[in-house]
Short mmCIF file of C-alpha atoms in Angstrom, two decimals:
data_model
loop_
_atom_site.label_atom_id
_atom_site.label_comp_id
_atom_site.label_asym_id
_atom_site.label_seq_id
_atom_site.Cartn_x
_atom_site.Cartn_y
_atom_site.Cartn_z
CA MET B 1489 -2.68 8.60 6.55
CA GLU B 1490 -2.12 9.22 2.85
CA THR B 1491 -5.80 9.36 1.90
CA LEU B 1492 -7.19 11.21 4.95
CA HIS B 1493 -8.67 14.45 3.63
CA THR B 1494 -10.58 16.22 6.39
CA ILE B 1495 -12.87 15.93 9.38
CA ALA B 1496 -16.32 17.29 8.56
CA ARG B 1497 -19.90 17.25 9.73
CA ILE B 1498 -22.02 16.14 6.77
CA SER B 1499 -25.81 16.19 7.06
CA GLY B 1500 -25.40 16.43 10.81
CA LYS B 1501 -23.07 13.45 11.17
CA ARG B 1502 -19.38 13.86 12.00
CA ARG B 1503 -17.10 11.99 9.60
CA ALA B 1504 -13.48 11.37 8.73
CA VAL B 1505 -13.39 11.97 4.97
CA PHE B 1506 -10.87 10.26 2.69
CA ARG B 1507 -9.81 11.48 -0.76
CA VAL B 1508 -8.95 8.44 -2.86
CA PRO B 1509 -7.13 8.81 -6.21
CA THR B 1510 -8.09 6.58 -9.13
CA VAL B 1511 -6.72 6.30 -12.66
CA THR B 1512 -9.96 6.66 -14.62
CA ARG B 1513 -12.30 8.55 -12.27
CA GLY B 1514 -10.02 11.08 -10.65
CA HIS B 1515 -10.38 11.57 -6.91
CA VAL B 1516 -13.36 9.99 -5.16
CA PHE B 1517 -14.47 10.45 -1.57
CA MET B 1518 -15.16 7.96 1.19
CA SER B 1519 -15.89 8.35 4.88
CA VAL B 1520 -16.25 6.68 8.23
CA ALA B 1521 -18.75 7.94 10.78
CA ASP B 1522 -18.76 8.90 14.43
CA PRO B 1523 -17.05 6.31 16.68
CA SER B 1524 -20.14 6.13 18.89
CA VAL B 1525 -21.86 4.26 16.05
CA ARG B 1526 -19.42 1.34 16.09
CA LYS B 1527 -15.84 0.66 17.12
CA ALA B 1528 -13.55 0.09 14.16
CA VAL B 1529 -10.03 0.60 12.85
CA VAL B 1530 -9.20 2.16 9.49
CA VAL B 1531 -6.45 0.50 7.46
CA GLU B 1532 -5.11 1.92 4.20
CA VAL B 1533 -4.59 -1.03 1.86
CA ASP B 1534 -2.46 -1.44 -1.23
CA ALA B 1535 -4.86 -2.44 -4.01
CA THR B 1536 -2.59 -5.13 -5.49
CA ARG B 1537 -1.82 -6.75 -2.14
CA PHE B 1538 -5.46 -6.52 -1.09
CA LEU B 1539 -6.65 -8.32 -4.22
CA GLU B 1540 -4.00 -11.02 -3.75
CA LEU B 1541 -5.28 -11.59 -0.21
CA TRP B 1542 -8.89 -11.64 -1.40
CA ARG B 1543 -8.00 -14.34 -3.93
CA GLN B 1544 -6.64 -16.71 -1.29
CA PRO B 1545 -8.46 -20.08 -1.18
CA TYR B 1546 -10.57 -19.49 1.94
CA SER B 1547 -11.46 -15.82 1.41
CA SER B 1548 -15.11 -14.90 0.93
CA HIS B 1549 -16.88 -14.34 -2.39
CA PRO B 1550 -14.32 -16.03 -4.66
CA GLU B 1551 -16.78 -15.80 -7.56
CA VAL B 1552 -16.21 -12.02 -7.48
CA ALA B 1553 -12.57 -11.91 -6.43
CA HIS B 1554 -11.37 -14.03 -9.35
CA LEU B 1555 -12.98 -11.80 -11.96
CA GLY B 1556 -11.34 -8.58 -13.11
CA PRO B 1557 -11.93 -5.05 -14.44
CA LYS B 1558 -13.48 -6.36 -17.68
CA ASP B 1559 -16.09 -8.39 -15.79
CA TRP B 1560 -16.79 -6.46 -12.59
CA PRO B 1561 -18.90 -3.72 -14.28
CA SER B 1562 -21.42 -6.46 -15.17
CA ASP B 1563 -22.19 -6.96 -11.47
CA TYR B 1564 -25.87 -6.16 -10.94
CA LYS B 1565 -25.08 -3.66 -8.14
CA PHE B 1566 -22.19 -1.93 -9.93
CA ARG B 1567 -24.39 0.96 -11.09
CA HIS B 1568 -25.34 1.68 -7.48
CA ALA B 1569 -21.66 2.09 -6.59
CA GLU B 1570 -21.27 4.31 -9.66
CA ALA B 1571 -24.09 6.55 -8.44
CA GLY B 1572 -22.73 6.61 -4.91
CA PHE B 1573 -19.23 7.70 -5.88
CA ALA B 1574 -20.71 10.29 -8.27
CA GLU B 1575 -21.99 12.23 -5.24
CA GLY B 1576 -18.41 13.30 -4.56
CA GLU B 1577 -17.44 15.24 -1.46
CA TRP B 1578 -21.07 16.21 -0.88
CA ASN B 1579 -21.89 12.68 0.24
CA PRO B 1580 -18.82 10.44 0.67
CA VAL B 1581 -19.26 6.70 0.22
CA PRO B 1582 -18.88 4.61 3.41
CA LEU B 1583 -15.73 2.54 3.76
CA ALA B 1584 -15.99 -1.17 3.04
CA SER B 1585 -16.03 -3.27 6.21
CA VAL B 1586 -13.76 -6.32 6.11
CA SER B 1587 -12.28 -9.01 8.32
CA CYS B 1588 -8.90 -10.71 8.08
CA GLY B 1589 -7.77 -13.96 9.61
CA VAL B 1590 -5.97 -17.26 9.27
CA TYR B 1591 -7.72 -20.53 8.46
CA VAL B 1592 -6.15 -23.80 9.52
CA GLU B 1593 -7.72 -26.85 7.91
CA GLN B 1594 -8.15 -30.01 9.97
CA VAL B 1595 -6.86 -32.94 7.90
CA LYS B 1596 -8.27 -36.41 8.55
CA ILE B 1597 -5.69 -39.21 8.54
CA VAL B 1598 -6.93 -42.81 8.54
CA ARG B 1599 -4.60 -45.71 9.25
CA SER B 1600 -5.86 -49.24 8.61
CA TYR B 1601 -4.76 -52.39 10.40
CA TYR B 1602 -5.47 -56.08 9.92
CA LEU B 1603 -6.49 -55.95 6.26
CA GLY B 1604 -8.50 -52.83 6.77
CA ILE B 1605 -10.80 -54.23 9.47
CA ARG B 1606 -9.53 -51.97 12.24
CA LYS B 1607 -9.07 -48.26 11.62
CA ASN B 1608 -7.28 -45.58 13.57
CA VAL B 1609 -8.39 -42.03 12.76
CA GLU B 1610 -6.26 -38.98 13.53
CA TRP B 1611 -6.81 -35.30 12.89
CA ARG B 1612 -3.90 -33.02 12.14
CA GLU B 1613 -3.62 -29.37 11.28
CA GLY B 1614 -2.93 -28.54 7.66
CA PRO B 1615 -0.92 -25.52 6.50
CA PRO B 1616 -2.39 -22.13 7.53
CA SER B 1617 -3.99 -19.95 4.87
CA ASN B 1618 -4.64 -16.21 5.16
CA LEU B 1619 -8.15 -15.06 4.32
CA LEU B 1620 -10.22 -11.94 3.77
CA GLY B 1621 -13.93 -11.56 4.47
CA PHE B 1622 -16.43 -8.80 3.72
CA THR B 1623 -19.17 -7.57 6.04
CA ASN B 1624 -20.21 -5.05 3.40
CA GLY B 1625 -18.72 -3.03 0.58
CA ILE B 1626 -17.85 -5.61 -2.08
CA THR B 1627 -19.36 -3.56 -4.91
CA ARG B 1628 -17.65 -0.38 -3.73
CA THR B 1629 -14.37 -2.27 -3.69
CA ILE B 1630 -14.66 -3.71 -7.20
CA TRP B 1631 -15.71 -0.27 -8.46
CA LEU B 1632 -12.49 1.18 -7.03
CA LEU B 1633 -10.38 -1.64 -8.45
CA THR B 1634 -12.00 -1.19 -11.87
CA ALA B 1635 -11.19 2.53 -11.70
CA GLY B 1636 -7.51 1.73 -11.16
CA VAL B 1637 -7.20 2.64 -7.49
CA ARG B 1638 -3.72 2.24 -5.98
CA VAL B 1639 -4.51 2.69 -2.29
CA PHE B 1640 -7.80 2.97 -0.42
CA PRO B 1641 -9.05 2.84 3.18
CA VAL B 1642 -11.18 0.05 4.64
CA GLU B 1643 -12.47 -0.51 8.14
CA CYS B 1644 -12.08 -3.66 10.21
CA GLY B 1645 -12.25 -4.83 13.79
CA ALA B 1646 -9.41 -3.97 16.14
CA GLU B 1647 -8.48 -7.64 16.40
CA ASP B 1648 -7.87 -7.87 12.64
CA ALA B 1649 -6.08 -4.58 11.98
CA ALA B 1650 -2.48 -5.65 12.58
CA LEU B 1651 -2.78 -8.73 10.38
CA LEU B 1652 -4.55 -6.83 7.60
CA GLN B 1653 -1.84 -4.16 7.69
CA ARG B 1654 0.88 -6.81 7.47
CA LEU B 1655 -0.75 -8.73 4.62
CA ALA B 1656 -2.28 -5.96 2.51
CA GLY B 1657 -1.58 -2.61 4.12
CA LEU B 1658 0.10 0.32 2.42
CA PRO B 1659 3.77 0.21 3.47
CA GLY B 1660 4.51 2.92 6.00
CA SER B 1661 0.85 3.58 6.79
CA VAL B 1662 -0.34 3.13 10.38
CA PRO B 1663 -3.86 1.83 11.14
CA ARG B 1664 -5.94 4.25 13.21
CA THR B 1665 -9.06 3.73 15.27
CA VAL B 1666 -12.14 5.71 14.35
CA ALA B 1667 -12.05 7.14 17.87
CA ASP B 1668 -8.54 8.44 17.16
CA LEU B 1669 -9.59 9.91 13.82
CA LEU B 1670 -12.66 11.54 15.35
CA PRO B 1671 -11.79 12.78 18.85
CA GLU B 1672 -14.42 14.70 20.77
CA PRO B 1673 -14.49 18.22 19.28
CA THR B 1674 -14.03 21.36 21.32
CA ASP B 1675 -16.99 23.72 21.54
CA ALA B 1676 -15.33 25.96 18.97
CA GLN B 1677 -14.75 23.05 16.59
CA TYR B 1678 -18.31 21.83 17.06
CA PHE B 1679 -19.89 25.15 16.10
CA GLU B 1680 -17.45 25.65 13.22
CA GLU B 1681 -18.33 22.20 11.86
CA LEU B 1682 -22.05 22.99 12.12
CA ARG B 1683 -21.53 26.29 10.31
CA ALA B 1684 -19.50 24.60 7.56
CA ASP B 1685 -22.18 21.91 7.14
CA GLU B 1686 -24.92 24.51 6.78
CA GLU B 1687 -22.82 26.40 4.23
CA ARG B 1688 -22.13 23.18 2.33
CA ILE B 1689 -25.86 22.45 2.13
CA ARG B 1690 -26.62 25.98 0.91
CA GLN B 1691 -23.95 25.75 -1.77
CA ARG B 1692 -25.10 22.35 -2.91
CA TYR B 1693 -28.69 23.33 -3.49
CA ALA B 1694 -27.76 26.73 -4.88
CA ILE B 1695 -25.69 24.96 -7.54
CA ARG B 1696 -28.62 22.73 -8.42
#
């Protein structure tokens, strides 16, 4: 994966850490936690394609999606995302959690007979529309888009990953499960990760 940076134990929790380039804020860091917490798939999305999907008629939070970089910083939670990303590699921001699907509207068709006295009602399927939903991470996402991100990772359910990759995924990237990103470490890896985490904590507070 283009943005996958490292596997690290941070504050005792094992994470896959992603290094995400932006135009105005340089590289920022995001992470997904141990697969025992929840089952998920990580998909690297193309920012332009992702926003196009988010702006489809049946996607969630259209009042946010249809704004832009000039308006998003006015969001009341934007400063929290700013503070979160400012932590850098010390404390990577969690990936946004999204869903992706297809909505098919049921269209009501009424046919009248005998001067409108008798009615025959039919229901037919309208044209399908792709949609995007958020479980969490909207503010993180608009912060990234405001910063000029080109590609960034999100997490979704296994049932949505293939569709999300097809509609908004980075071309050539392959979705990966969190379990695949974070396989069970060997004893040597485990102790090395613990040692590195302790050293990271010492360095952080020594700097401060």
